[in-house]
PDB file of C-alpha atoms in Angstrom:
ATOM      1  CA  THR A   1      12.897 -11.603  -2.330  1.00  0.00           C
ATOM      2  CA  LEU A   2      12.769  -8.392  -0.038  1.00  0.00           C
ATOM      3  CA  GLY A   3      10.191  -6.303   0.938  1.00  0.00           C
ATOM      4  CA  SER A   4      10.780  -3.040   3.013  1.00  0.00           C
ATOM      5  CA  GLY A   5       8.359  -0.409   3.978  1.00  0.00           C
ATOM      6  CA  ILE A   6       8.390   3.321   4.304  1.00  0.00           C
ATOM      7  CA  VAL A   7       5.986   5.731   6.124  1.00  0.00           C
ATOM      8  CA  ASN A   8       6.139   9.537   5.535  1.00  0.00           C
ATOM      9  CA  ARG A   9       4.320  12.099   7.039  1.00  0.00           C
ATOM     10  CA  PHE A  10       4.580  15.569   5.260  1.00  0.00           C
ATOM     11  CA  HIS A  11       6.127  18.564   7.095  1.00  0.00           C
ATOM     12  CA  HIS A  12       6.148  22.116   6.667  1.00  0.00           C
ATOM     13  CA  SER A  13       9.530  23.842   7.306  1.00  0.00           C
ATOM     14  CA  SER A  14       8.139  25.644  10.301  1.00  0.00           C
ATOM     15  CA  GLY A  15       7.654  22.308  11.944  1.00  0.00           C
ATOM     16  CA  ALA A  16       3.567  22.158  11.592  1.00  0.00           C
ATOM     17  CA  VAL A  17       2.158  19.160   9.255  1.00  0.00           C
ATOM     18  CA  ASN A  18       1.904  20.375   6.079  1.00  0.00           C
ATOM     19  CA  SER A  19      -1.377  19.669   4.148  1.00  0.00           C
ATOM     20  CA  GLY A  20      -1.880  19.713   0.106  1.00  0.00           C
ATOM     21  CA  HIS A  21      -5.509  21.124   0.924  1.00  0.00           C
ATOM     22  CA  VAL A  22      -5.265  23.140   4.114  1.00  0.00           C
ATOM     23  CA  ALA A  23      -9.117  24.355   3.666  1.00  0.00           C
ATOM     24  CA  SER A  24     -10.487  20.736   3.678  1.00  0.00           C
ATOM     25  CA  GLY A  25      -8.139  20.081   6.967  1.00  0.00           C
ATOM     26  CA  VAL A  26      -7.142  16.826   5.534  1.00  0.00           C
ATOM     27  CA  VAL A  27      -3.792  15.800   5.819  1.00  0.00           C
ATOM     28  CA  ARG A  28      -2.061  13.676   3.762  1.00  0.00           C
ATOM     29  CA  ALA A  29       0.687  11.476   4.209  1.00  0.00           C
ATOM     30  CA  ALA A  30       2.615   8.211   1.964  1.00  0.00           C
ATOM     31  CA  ILE A  31       3.149   4.682   2.775  1.00  0.00           C
ATOM     32  CA  ASN A  32       4.992   3.251   0.235  1.00  0.00           C
ATOM     33  CA  PHE A  33       5.745  -0.754   0.381  1.00  0.00           C
ATOM     34  CA  VAL A  34       8.953  -1.884  -1.933  1.00  0.00           C
ATOM     35  CA  ILE A  35       8.996  -5.620  -3.095  1.00  0.00           C
ATOM     36  CA  ASP A  36      12.515  -6.363  -4.757  1.00  0.00           C
ATOM     37  CA  GLY A  37      13.850  -9.620  -6.028  1.00  0.00           C
ATOM     38  CA  GLY A  38      17.313  -7.979  -6.693  1.00  0.00           C
ATOM     39  CA  THR A  39      17.813  -9.941 -10.215  1.00  0.00           C
ATOM     40  CA  THR A  40      15.050 -12.212 -10.184  1.00  0.00           C
ATOM     41  CA  ALA A  41      11.246 -12.510 -11.023  1.00  0.00           C
ATOM     42  CA  LEU A  42       9.334 -11.824  -8.315  1.00  0.00           C
ATOM     43  CA  ALA A  43       8.230 -15.050  -6.370  1.00  0.00           C
ATOM     44  CA  SER A  44       4.729 -15.551  -5.151  1.00  0.00           C
ATOM     45  CA  GLY A  45       4.597 -15.402  -1.362  1.00  0.00           C
ATOM     46  CA  HIS A  46       4.790 -12.741   1.829  1.00  0.00           C
ATOM     47  CA  LYS A  47       6.736 -10.303   1.263  1.00  0.00           C
ATOM     48  CA  GLY A  48       6.728  -8.081   4.526  1.00  0.00           C
ATOM     49  CA  HIS A  49       4.327  -5.937   7.036  1.00  0.00           C
ATOM     50  CA  VAL A  50       4.076  -2.158   7.120  1.00  0.00           C
ATOM     51  CA  GLN A  51       2.443  -0.764  10.869  1.00  0.00           C
ATOM     52  CA  ILE A  52      -0.093   1.826   9.789  1.00  0.00           C
ATOM     53  CA  PRO A  53       1.007   5.011  12.467  1.00  0.00           C
ATOM     54  CA  TRP A  54      -2.450   6.801  12.287  1.00  0.00           C
ATOM     55  CA  ASN A  55      -6.017   6.749  11.893  1.00  0.00           C
ATOM     56  CA  CYS A  56      -6.364   7.071   8.255  1.00  0.00           C
ATOM     57  CA  ASP A  57      -8.537   6.611   5.235  1.00  0.00           C
ATOM     58  CA  LEU A  58      -6.644   5.052   2.111  1.00  0.00           C
ATOM     59  CA  GLU A  59      -7.433   7.390  -0.750  1.00  0.00           C
ATOM     60  CA  SER A  60      -5.590   5.881  -3.269  1.00  0.00           C
ATOM     61  CA  LEU A  61      -2.697   3.356  -4.448  1.00  0.00           C
ATOM     62  CA  VAL A  62      -0.394   3.356  -7.043  1.00  0.00           C
ATOM     63  CA  LEU A  63       1.686   0.225  -8.353  1.00  0.00           C
ATOM     64  CA  LEU A  64       4.751   1.156 -10.046  1.00  0.00           C
ATOM     65  CA  GLY A  65       7.143  -1.718 -11.759  1.00  0.00           C
ATOM     66  CA  ASN A  66      10.846  -1.635 -13.165  1.00  0.00           C
ATOM     67  CA  THR A  67       9.685  -2.692 -16.828  1.00  0.00           C
ATOM     68  CA  SER A  68       6.740  -2.566 -18.768  1.00  0.00           C
ATOM     69  CA  GLY A  69       4.885  -5.889 -20.505  1.00  0.00           C
ATOM     70  CA  SER A  70       5.367  -7.528 -17.093  1.00  0.00           C
ATOM     71  CA  SER A  71       2.474  -8.132 -14.666  1.00  0.00           C
ATOM     72  CA  VAL A  72       2.098  -8.857 -10.937  1.00  0.00           C
ATOM     73  CA  ARG A  73      -1.131 -10.092  -8.827  1.00  0.00           C
ATOM     74  CA  LEU A  74      -0.642  -8.424  -5.088  1.00  0.00           C
ATOM     75  CA  GLY A  75      -2.708  -9.365  -1.890  1.00  0.00           C
ATOM     76  CA  ILE A  76      -2.663  -6.522   0.825  1.00  0.00           C
ATOM     77  CA  TRP A  77      -3.839  -8.052   3.892  1.00  0.00           C
ATOM     78  CA  LYS A  78      -4.856  -5.918   6.979  1.00  0.00           C
ATOM     79  CA  ASP A  79      -5.656  -7.088  10.336  1.00  0.00           C
ATOM     80  CA  THR A  80      -5.304  -5.847  14.124  1.00  0.00           C
ATOM     81  CA  TYR A  81      -1.844  -5.601  15.979  1.00  0.00           C
ATOM     82  CA  ALA A  82      -3.677  -8.002  18.405  1.00  0.00           C
ATOM     83  CA  ASN A  83      -4.701 -10.241  15.747  1.00  0.00           C
ATOM     84  CA  PHE A  84      -1.159 -10.139  14.032  1.00  0.00           C
ATOM     85  CA  PRO A  85      -0.120 -11.563  11.545  1.00  0.00           C
ATOM     86  CA  PRO A  86      -3.035 -10.563   8.885  1.00  0.00           C
ATOM     87  CA  THR A  87      -4.365 -13.830   6.862  1.00  0.00           C
ATOM     88  CA  SER A  88      -5.886 -14.057   3.151  1.00  0.00           C
ATOM     89  CA  GLY A  89      -9.133 -13.616   4.885  1.00  0.00           C
ATOM     90  CA  ASP A  90      -8.031 -10.375   5.857  1.00  0.00           C
ATOM     91  CA  THR A  91      -7.710  -8.732   2.719  1.00  0.00           C
ATOM     92  CA  ILE A  92      -8.435  -5.222   1.525  1.00  0.00           C
ATOM     93  CA  THR A  93     -10.144  -5.961  -1.395  1.00  0.00           C
ATOM     94  CA  THR A  94     -13.098  -7.952  -2.187  1.00  0.00           C
ATOM     95  CA  SER A  95     -13.460  -7.398  -5.439  1.00  0.00           C
ATOM     96  CA  GLY A  96     -10.301  -8.010  -7.345  1.00  0.00           C
ATOM     97  CA  VAL A  97      -6.606  -7.473  -5.836  1.00  0.00           C
ATOM     98  CA  PRO A  98      -4.471  -5.350  -6.996  1.00  0.00           C
ATOM     99  CA  LEU A  99      -3.022  -5.768 -10.740  1.00  0.00           C
ATOM    100  CA  LEU A 100       0.066  -4.261 -12.804  1.00  0.00           C
ATOM    101  CA  SER A 101       0.088  -5.609 -16.085  1.00  0.00           C
ATOM    102  CA  GLY A 102       1.654  -4.813 -19.280  1.00  0.00           C
ATOM    103  CA  SER A 103       2.648  -1.444 -17.852  1.00  0.00           C
ATOM    104  CA  SER A 104       5.335  -0.314 -15.365  1.00  0.00           C
ATOM    105  CA  ARG A 105       2.340   1.897 -13.384  1.00  0.00           C
ATOM    106  CA  PHE A 106      -1.096   1.787 -12.479  1.00  0.00           C
ATOM    107  CA  LEU A 107      -3.176   3.714 -10.356  1.00  0.00           C
ATOM    108  CA  TYR A 108      -6.023   2.881  -8.141  1.00  0.00           C
ATOM    109  CA  SER A 109      -7.724   6.262  -7.236  1.00  0.00           C
ATOM    110  CA  GLY A 110     -11.202   7.557  -6.206  1.00  0.00           C
ATOM    111  CA  THR A 111     -14.244   6.009  -4.759  1.00  0.00           C
ATOM    112  CA  ALA A 112     -15.107   3.725  -8.113  1.00  0.00           C
ATOM    113  CA  ALA A 113     -11.458   2.398  -7.875  1.00  0.00           C
ATOM    114  CA  LEU A 114     -11.461   1.543  -4.720  1.00  0.00           C
ATOM    115  CA  SER A 115     -15.449   0.201  -4.098  1.00  0.00           C
ATOM    116  CA  GLY A 116     -15.453  -2.806  -1.835  1.00  0.00           C
ATOM    117  CA  TRP A 117     -11.546  -2.084  -0.357  1.00  0.00           C
ATOM    118  CA  THR A 118     -11.230  -1.773   3.228  1.00  0.00           C
ATOM    119  CA  THR A 119     -10.249   2.068   3.223  1.00  0.00           C
ATOM    120  CA  ASN A 120     -10.613   2.681   6.875  1.00  0.00           C
ATOM    121  CA  TRP A 121      -7.507   1.706   9.195  1.00  0.00           C
ATOM    122  CA  SER A 122      -6.626   2.413  12.628  1.00  0.00           C
ATOM    123  CA  MET A 123      -3.334   3.610  14.058  1.00  0.00           C
ATOM    124  CA  GLY A 124      -1.898  -0.146  14.852  1.00  0.00           C
ATOM    125  CA  ASP A 125      -3.156  -1.801  12.112  1.00  0.00           C
ATOM    126  CA  ILE A 126      -0.725  -4.227  10.003  1.00  0.00           C
ATOM    127  CA  LEU A 127      -0.760  -4.214   6.532  1.00  0.00           C
ATOM    128  CA  SER A 128       0.741  -7.412   5.004  1.00  0.00           C
ATOM    129  CA  PHE A 129       1.787  -7.725   1.415  1.00  0.00           C
ATOM    130  CA  ASN A 130       2.082 -10.974  -0.982  1.00  0.00           C
ATOM    131  CA  VAL A 131       2.530 -11.413  -4.346  1.00  0.00           C
ATOM    132  CA  LEU A 132      -0.193 -13.964  -5.381  1.00  0.00           C
ATOM    133  CA  SER A 133       1.478 -14.068  -9.501  1.00  0.00           C
ATOM    134  CA  GLY A 134       3.788 -12.600 -11.416  1.00  0.00           C
ATOM    135  CA  THR A 135       5.932 -12.582 -14.360  1.00  0.00           C
ATOM    136  CA  THR A 136       9.218 -10.760 -14.741  1.00  0.00           C
ATOM    137  CA  PHE A 137       9.166  -7.806 -12.877  1.00  0.00           C
ATOM    138  CA  THR A 138      11.928  -7.912 -10.520  1.00  0.00           C
ATOM    139  CA  ARG A 139      10.920  -4.542  -8.521  1.00  0.00           C
ATOM    140  CA  VAL A 140       7.518  -3.201  -7.707  1.00  0.00           C
ATOM    141  CA  THR A 141       6.844  -0.175  -5.171  1.00  0.00           C
ATOM    142  CA  VAL A 142       2.964   0.161  -3.902  1.00  0.00           C
ATOM    143  CA  GLY A 143       2.734   3.396  -2.943  1.00  0.00           C
ATOM    144  CA  MET A 144      -0.687   4.269  -0.957  1.00  0.00           C
ATOM    145  CA  GLN A 145      -2.042   8.074  -0.062  1.00  0.00           C
ATOM    146  CA  VAL A 146      -3.503   8.642   2.913  1.00  0.00           C
ATOM    147  CA  GLY A 147      -5.708  10.949   4.385  1.00  0.00           C
ATOM    148  CA  VAL A 148      -4.905  11.125   7.990  1.00  0.00           C
ATOM    149  CA  LYS A 149      -7.636  11.323  10.428  1.00  0.00           C
TER     150      LYS A 149
END
Protein backbone atom coordinates (compact mmCIF):
# COMPACT_ATOMS: atom_id res chain seq x y z
CA THR A 1 0.00 0.00 0.00
CA LEU A 2 1.36 3.38 -0.98
CA GLY A 3 0.76 6.73 0.66
CA SER A 4 1.44 10.12 -0.79
CA GLY A 5 1.09 13.63 0.59
CA ILE A 6 0.35 16.93 -1.11
CA VAL A 7 0.49 20.34 0.52
CA ASN A 8 -1.25 23.27 -1.19
CA ARG A 9 -1.21 26.94 -0.35
CA PHE A 10 -3.68 29.03 -2.26
CA HIS A 11 -2.27 31.90 -4.33
CA HIS A 12 -3.93 34.73 -6.20
CA SER A 13 -2.93 35.39 -9.83
CA SER A 14 -1.17 38.56 -8.63
CA GLY A 15 1.22 36.37 -6.65
CA ALA A 16 -0.35 37.28 -3.30
CA VAL A 17 -1.62 34.54 -1.03
CA ASN A 18 -5.36 34.21 -1.52
CA SER A 19 -7.64 33.95 1.49
CA GLY A 20 -11.26 32.93 1.39
CA HIS A 21 -11.80 35.10 4.45
CA VAL A 22 -9.78 38.22 3.76
CA ALA A 23 -11.54 40.22 6.46
CA SER A 24 -10.37 37.86 9.18
CA GLY A 25 -6.84 37.74 7.79
CA VAL A 26 -6.76 33.93 8.00
CA VAL A 27 -5.01 32.18 5.13
CA ARG A 28 -6.40 28.73 4.46
CA ALA A 29 -4.35 25.89 3.04
CA ALA A 30 -4.86 22.22 2.30
CA ILE A 31 -2.77 19.25 3.32
CA ASN A 32 -3.81 16.02 1.59
CA PHE A 33 -2.61 12.46 2.06
CA VAL A 34 -3.70 9.59 -0.21
CA ILE A 35 -3.54 5.98 0.93
CA ASP A 36 -3.72 3.73 -2.12
CA GLY A 37 -3.76 -0.07 -2.03
CA GLY A 38 -4.06 -0.41 -5.80
CA THR A 39 -6.56 -3.21 -6.40
CA THR A 40 -6.17 -4.63 -2.88
CA ALA A 41 -8.12 -3.59 0.23
CA LEU A 42 -6.09 -1.35 2.54
CA ALA A 43 -4.04 -3.35 4.97
CA SER A 44 -3.36 -2.23 8.53
CA GLY A 45 -0.09 -0.46 9.15
CA HIS A 46 1.95 2.66 8.60
CA LYS A 47 1.35 4.41 5.25
CA GLY A 48 3.66 7.44 5.29
CA HIS A 49 4.43 10.95 6.49
CA VAL A 50 3.86 14.62 5.68
CA GLN A 51 5.90 17.51 7.06
CA ILE A 52 3.90 20.62 8.02
CA PRO A 53 5.29 23.65 6.13
CA TRP A 54 3.72 26.40 8.29
CA ASN A 55 2.51 27.18 11.80
CA CYS A 56 -1.19 26.40 11.50
CA ASP A 57 -4.39 25.20 13.16
CA LEU A 58 -6.39 22.24 11.91
CA GLU A 59 -9.89 23.46 11.01
CA SER A 60 -11.37 20.38 9.36
CA LEU A 61 -10.52 16.87 8.25
CA VAL A 62 -12.38 15.00 5.53
CA LEU A 63 -12.09 11.30 4.71
CA LEU A 64 -12.91 10.32 1.12
CA GLY A 65 -13.10 6.65 0.17
CA ASN A 66 -13.40 5.11 -3.28
CA THR A 67 -16.52 3.09 -2.47
CA SER A 68 -19.41 3.08 -0.02
CA GLY A 69 -20.26 0.29 2.40
CA SER A 70 -16.64 -0.07 3.53
CA SER A 71 -14.88 1.12 6.65
CA VAL A 72 -11.46 2.34 7.72
CA ARG A 73 -10.08 3.60 11.04
CA LEU A 74 -7.04 5.88 10.83
CA GLY A 75 -4.41 6.80 13.34
CA ILE A 76 -2.85 10.20 12.73
CA TRP A 77 0.22 10.89 14.83
CA LYS A 78 2.15 14.18 15.11
CA ASP A 79 5.56 14.91 16.51
CA THR A 80 8.42 17.33 16.03
CA TYR A 81 11.11 16.78 13.44
CA ALA A 82 13.64 16.27 16.28
CA ASN A 83 11.52 13.40 17.68
CA PHE A 84 10.88 11.69 14.32
CA PRO A 85 9.28 9.22 13.81
CA PRO A 86 5.93 9.84 15.53
CA THR A 87 4.50 6.91 17.51
CA SER A 88 1.03 5.92 18.68
CA GLY A 89 1.60 7.98 21.83
CA ASP A 90 1.71 11.07 19.58
CA THR A 91 -1.89 10.70 18.33
CA ILE A 92 -3.68 13.93 17.40
CA THR A 93 -6.93 12.46 18.75
CA THR A 94 -7.60 11.68 22.40
CA SER A 95 -11.21 10.57 22.05
CA GLY A 96 -11.58 8.18 19.15
CA VAL A 97 -9.82 8.14 15.81
CA PRO A 98 -10.95 9.25 12.34
CA LEU A 99 -13.44 6.68 11.06
CA LEU A 100 -15.06 6.32 7.66
CA SER A 101 -17.78 3.69 7.78
CA GLY A 102 -20.68 2.84 5.49
CA SER A 103 -20.17 5.93 3.33
CA SER A 104 -17.67 7.26 0.82
CA ARG A 105 -17.12 10.50 2.75
CA PHE A 106 -17.07 11.92 6.28
CA LEU A 107 -16.20 15.43 7.51
CA TYR A 108 -14.81 16.36 10.91
CA SER A 109 -15.28 20.11 11.17
CA GLY A 110 -15.69 22.69 13.89
CA THR A 111 -14.95 22.86 17.58
CA ALA A 112 -17.24 20.01 18.65
CA ALA A 113 -16.02 17.54 16.02
CA LEU A 114 -12.36 18.29 16.76
CA SER A 115 -12.78 18.47 20.55
CA GLY A 116 -9.87 16.77 22.26
CA TRP A 117 -7.75 16.75 19.08
CA THR A 118 -4.32 18.37 18.84
CA THR A 119 -5.13 21.07 16.30
CA ASN A 120 -2.20 23.47 16.81
CA TRP A 121 0.66 22.44 14.53
CA SER A 122 4.10 24.00 14.11
CA MET A 123 6.21 24.39 11.00
CA GLY A 124 8.37 21.29 10.67
CA ASP A 125 6.06 18.96 12.61
CA ILE A 126 5.62 15.54 11.05
CA LEU A 127 2.25 13.80 10.58
CA SER A 128 2.22 10.01 10.33
CA PHE A 129 -0.75 8.17 8.77
CA ASN A 130 -1.66 4.68 9.89
CA VAL A 131 -4.49 2.34 8.90
CA LEU A 132 -5.67 0.78 12.16
CA SER A 133 -8.36 -1.41 10.58
CA GLY A 134 -10.42 -1.52 7.44
CA THR A 135 -12.60 -3.57 5.12
CA THR A 136 -12.86 -3.11 1.37
CA PHE A 137 -11.62 0.43 0.67
CA THR A 138 -8.69 0.33 -1.74
CA ARG A 139 -8.05 4.09 -1.62
CA VAL A 140 -8.75 6.77 0.99
CA THR A 141 -7.86 10.46 0.83
CA VAL A 142 -7.32 12.39 4.06
CA GLY A 143 -7.95 16.08 3.37
CA MET A 144 -7.05 18.61 6.05
CA GLN A 145 -7.93 22.30 5.90
CA VAL A 146 -5.72 24.46 8.07
CA GLY A 147 -5.59 28.11 9.00
CA VAL A 148 -2.03 29.33 8.49
CA LYS A 149 -0.67 31.63 11.19
